[in-house]
PDB file of C-alpha atoms in Angstrom:
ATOM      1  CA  UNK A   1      -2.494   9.323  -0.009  1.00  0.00           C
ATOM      2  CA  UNK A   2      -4.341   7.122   2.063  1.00  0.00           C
ATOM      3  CA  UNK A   3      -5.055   4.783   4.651  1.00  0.00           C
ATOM      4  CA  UNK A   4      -2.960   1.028   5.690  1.00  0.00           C
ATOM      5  CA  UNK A   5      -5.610  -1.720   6.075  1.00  0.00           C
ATOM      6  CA  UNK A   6      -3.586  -3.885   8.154  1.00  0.00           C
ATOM      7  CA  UNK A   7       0.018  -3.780   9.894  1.00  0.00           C
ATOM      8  CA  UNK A   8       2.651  -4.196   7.414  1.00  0.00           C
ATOM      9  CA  UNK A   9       4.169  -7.561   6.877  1.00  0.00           C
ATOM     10  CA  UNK A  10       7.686  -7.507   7.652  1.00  0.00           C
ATOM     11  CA  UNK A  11       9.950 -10.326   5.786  1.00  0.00           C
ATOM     12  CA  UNK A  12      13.477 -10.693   6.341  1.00  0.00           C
ATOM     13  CA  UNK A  13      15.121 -12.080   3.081  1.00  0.00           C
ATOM     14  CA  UNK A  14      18.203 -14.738   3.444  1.00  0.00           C
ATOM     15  CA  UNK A  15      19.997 -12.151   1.329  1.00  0.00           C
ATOM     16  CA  UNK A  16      20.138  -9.792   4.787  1.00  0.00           C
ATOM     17  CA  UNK A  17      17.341  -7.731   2.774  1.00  0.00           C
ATOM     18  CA  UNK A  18      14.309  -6.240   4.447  1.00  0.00           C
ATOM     19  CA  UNK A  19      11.197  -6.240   2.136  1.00  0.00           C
ATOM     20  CA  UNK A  20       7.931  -4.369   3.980  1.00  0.00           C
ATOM     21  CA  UNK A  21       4.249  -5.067   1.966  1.00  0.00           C
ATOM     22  CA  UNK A  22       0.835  -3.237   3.281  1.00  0.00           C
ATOM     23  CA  UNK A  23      -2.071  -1.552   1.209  1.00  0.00           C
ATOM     24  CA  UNK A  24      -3.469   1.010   1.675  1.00  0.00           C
ATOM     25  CA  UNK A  25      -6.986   2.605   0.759  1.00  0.00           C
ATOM     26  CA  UNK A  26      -7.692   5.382  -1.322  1.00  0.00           C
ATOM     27  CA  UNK A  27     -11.368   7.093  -2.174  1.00  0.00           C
ATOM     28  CA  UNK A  28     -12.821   9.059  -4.631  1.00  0.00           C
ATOM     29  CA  UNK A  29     -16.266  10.404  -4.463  1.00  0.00           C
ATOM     30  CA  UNK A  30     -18.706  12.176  -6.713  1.00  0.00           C
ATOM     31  CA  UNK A  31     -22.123  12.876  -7.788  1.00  0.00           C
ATOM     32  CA  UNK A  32     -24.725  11.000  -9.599  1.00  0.00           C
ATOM     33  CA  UNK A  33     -26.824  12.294 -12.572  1.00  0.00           C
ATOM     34  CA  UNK A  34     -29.877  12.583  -9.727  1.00  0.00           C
ATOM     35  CA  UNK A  35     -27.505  14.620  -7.214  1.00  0.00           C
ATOM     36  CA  UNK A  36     -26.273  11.794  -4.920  1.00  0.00           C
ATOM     37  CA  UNK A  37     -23.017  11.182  -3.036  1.00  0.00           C
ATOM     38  CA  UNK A  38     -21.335   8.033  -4.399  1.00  0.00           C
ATOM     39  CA  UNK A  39     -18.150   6.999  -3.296  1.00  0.00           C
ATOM     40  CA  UNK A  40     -15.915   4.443  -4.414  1.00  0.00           C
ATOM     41  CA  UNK A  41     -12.751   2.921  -2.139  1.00  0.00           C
ATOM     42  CA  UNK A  42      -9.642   1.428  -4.305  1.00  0.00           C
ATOM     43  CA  UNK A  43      -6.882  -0.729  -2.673  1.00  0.00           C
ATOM     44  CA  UNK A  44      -3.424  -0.500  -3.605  1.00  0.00           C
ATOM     45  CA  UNK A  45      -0.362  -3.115  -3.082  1.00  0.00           C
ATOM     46  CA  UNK A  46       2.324  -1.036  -1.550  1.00  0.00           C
ATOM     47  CA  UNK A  47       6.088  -2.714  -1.496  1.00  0.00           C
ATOM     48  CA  UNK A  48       8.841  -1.108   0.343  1.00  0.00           C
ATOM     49  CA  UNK A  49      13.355  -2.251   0.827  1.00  0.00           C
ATOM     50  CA  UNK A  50      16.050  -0.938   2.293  1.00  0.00           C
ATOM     51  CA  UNK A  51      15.846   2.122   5.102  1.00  0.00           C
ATOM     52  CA  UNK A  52      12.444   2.876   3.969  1.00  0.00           C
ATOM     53  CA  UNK A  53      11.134  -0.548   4.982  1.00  0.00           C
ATOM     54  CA  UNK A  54      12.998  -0.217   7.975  1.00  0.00           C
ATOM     55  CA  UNK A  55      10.566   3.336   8.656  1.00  0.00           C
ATOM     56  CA  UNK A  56       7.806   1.247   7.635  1.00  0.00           C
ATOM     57  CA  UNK A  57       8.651  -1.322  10.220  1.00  0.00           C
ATOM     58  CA  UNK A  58       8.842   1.313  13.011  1.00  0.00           C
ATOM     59  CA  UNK A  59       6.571   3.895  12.525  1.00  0.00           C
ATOM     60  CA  UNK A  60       4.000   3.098  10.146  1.00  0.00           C
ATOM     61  CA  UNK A  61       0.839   1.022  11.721  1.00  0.00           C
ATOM     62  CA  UNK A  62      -2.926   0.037  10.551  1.00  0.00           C
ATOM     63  CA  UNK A  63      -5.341   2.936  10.048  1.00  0.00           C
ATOM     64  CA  UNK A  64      -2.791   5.433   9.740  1.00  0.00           C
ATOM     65  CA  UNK A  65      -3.174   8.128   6.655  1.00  0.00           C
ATOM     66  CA  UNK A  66       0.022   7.986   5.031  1.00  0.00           C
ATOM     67  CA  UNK A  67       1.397   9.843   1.622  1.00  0.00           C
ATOM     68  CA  UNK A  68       3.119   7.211  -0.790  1.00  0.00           C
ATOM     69  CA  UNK A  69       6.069   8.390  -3.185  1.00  0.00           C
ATOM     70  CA  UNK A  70       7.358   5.972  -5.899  1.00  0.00           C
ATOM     71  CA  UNK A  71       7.099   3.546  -9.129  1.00  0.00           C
ATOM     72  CA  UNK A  72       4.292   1.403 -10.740  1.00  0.00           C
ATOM     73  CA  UNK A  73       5.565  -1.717 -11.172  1.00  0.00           C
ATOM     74  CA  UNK A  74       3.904  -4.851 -12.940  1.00  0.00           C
ATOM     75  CA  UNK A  75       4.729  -8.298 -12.033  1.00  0.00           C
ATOM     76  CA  UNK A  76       3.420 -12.115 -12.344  1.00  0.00           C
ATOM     77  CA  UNK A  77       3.107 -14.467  -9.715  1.00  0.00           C
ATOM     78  CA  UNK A  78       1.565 -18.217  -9.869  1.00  0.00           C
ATOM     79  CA  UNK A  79      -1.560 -19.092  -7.249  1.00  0.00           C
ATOM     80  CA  UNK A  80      -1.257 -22.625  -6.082  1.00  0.00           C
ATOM     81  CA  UNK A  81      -3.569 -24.447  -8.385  1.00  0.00           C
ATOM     82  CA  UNK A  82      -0.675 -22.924 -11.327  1.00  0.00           C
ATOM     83  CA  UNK A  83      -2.792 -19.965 -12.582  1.00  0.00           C
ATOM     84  CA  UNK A  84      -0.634 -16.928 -13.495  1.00  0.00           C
ATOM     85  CA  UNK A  85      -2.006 -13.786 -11.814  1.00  0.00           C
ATOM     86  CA  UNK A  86      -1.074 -10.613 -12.907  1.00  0.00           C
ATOM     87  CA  UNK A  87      -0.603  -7.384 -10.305  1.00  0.00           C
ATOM     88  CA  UNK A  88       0.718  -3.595 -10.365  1.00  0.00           C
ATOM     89  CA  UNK A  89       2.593  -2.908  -7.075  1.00  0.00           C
ATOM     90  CA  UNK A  90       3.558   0.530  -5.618  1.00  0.00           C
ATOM     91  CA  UNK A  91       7.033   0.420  -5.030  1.00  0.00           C
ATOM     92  CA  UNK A  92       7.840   2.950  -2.418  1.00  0.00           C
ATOM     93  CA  UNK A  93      10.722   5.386  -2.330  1.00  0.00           C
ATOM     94  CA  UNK A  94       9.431   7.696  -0.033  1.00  0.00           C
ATOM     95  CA  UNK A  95       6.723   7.645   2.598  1.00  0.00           C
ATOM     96  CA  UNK A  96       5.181  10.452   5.181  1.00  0.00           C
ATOM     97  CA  UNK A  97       2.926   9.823   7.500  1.00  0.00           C
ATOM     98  CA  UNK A  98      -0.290  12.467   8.095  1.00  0.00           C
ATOM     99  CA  UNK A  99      -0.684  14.079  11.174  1.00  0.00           C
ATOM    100  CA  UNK A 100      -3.207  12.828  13.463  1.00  0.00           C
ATOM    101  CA  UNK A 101      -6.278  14.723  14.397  1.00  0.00           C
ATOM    102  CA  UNK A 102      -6.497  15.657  17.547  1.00  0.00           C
TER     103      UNK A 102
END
């Protein structure tokens, strides 16, 4: 669970395929040795296909809490100077968006 940073990016593939990519936030907190709130904030890569990017597309918008269902998937990609990168993506089966507060 957490929150979308941005608007996802909609891109529409040649094949006819819809592929939706956002991240979202996520924060853990806890206490020091001297009593002290820390928190820490961690950003995850979220990719969605199919209907579910379709949901994405329509519902799902920046600052939203949302609840993420699906796979860890780890993947390469070359930057444009020809390093390799390395990532782990989110790829979404399911998502669920929080209720507001009113």
């Amino acid at each position: 669970m957490g929150h979308l940073g941005q608007d996802p990016e909609v891109v529409n593939l040649e094949s006819g395929k819809k592929l939706v990519k956002f991240s979202i936030a996520t924060n853990e907190f806890y206490y020091d040795s001297s009593g002290e709130k820390v928190s820490s904030t961690y950003w995850h890569n979220i990719v969605a296909w199919g209907k579910t990017a379709s949901f994405i597309e329509t519902y799902i918008k920046k600052g939203q809490e949302v609840l993420v269902k699906g796979k860890l998937v780890p993947r390469s990609y070359e930057t444009k100077d020809g390093e390799k990168r390395y990532i782990t993506e989110i790829n979404c089966s399911e998502i669920a968006p929080r209720s507001q507060k009113a």
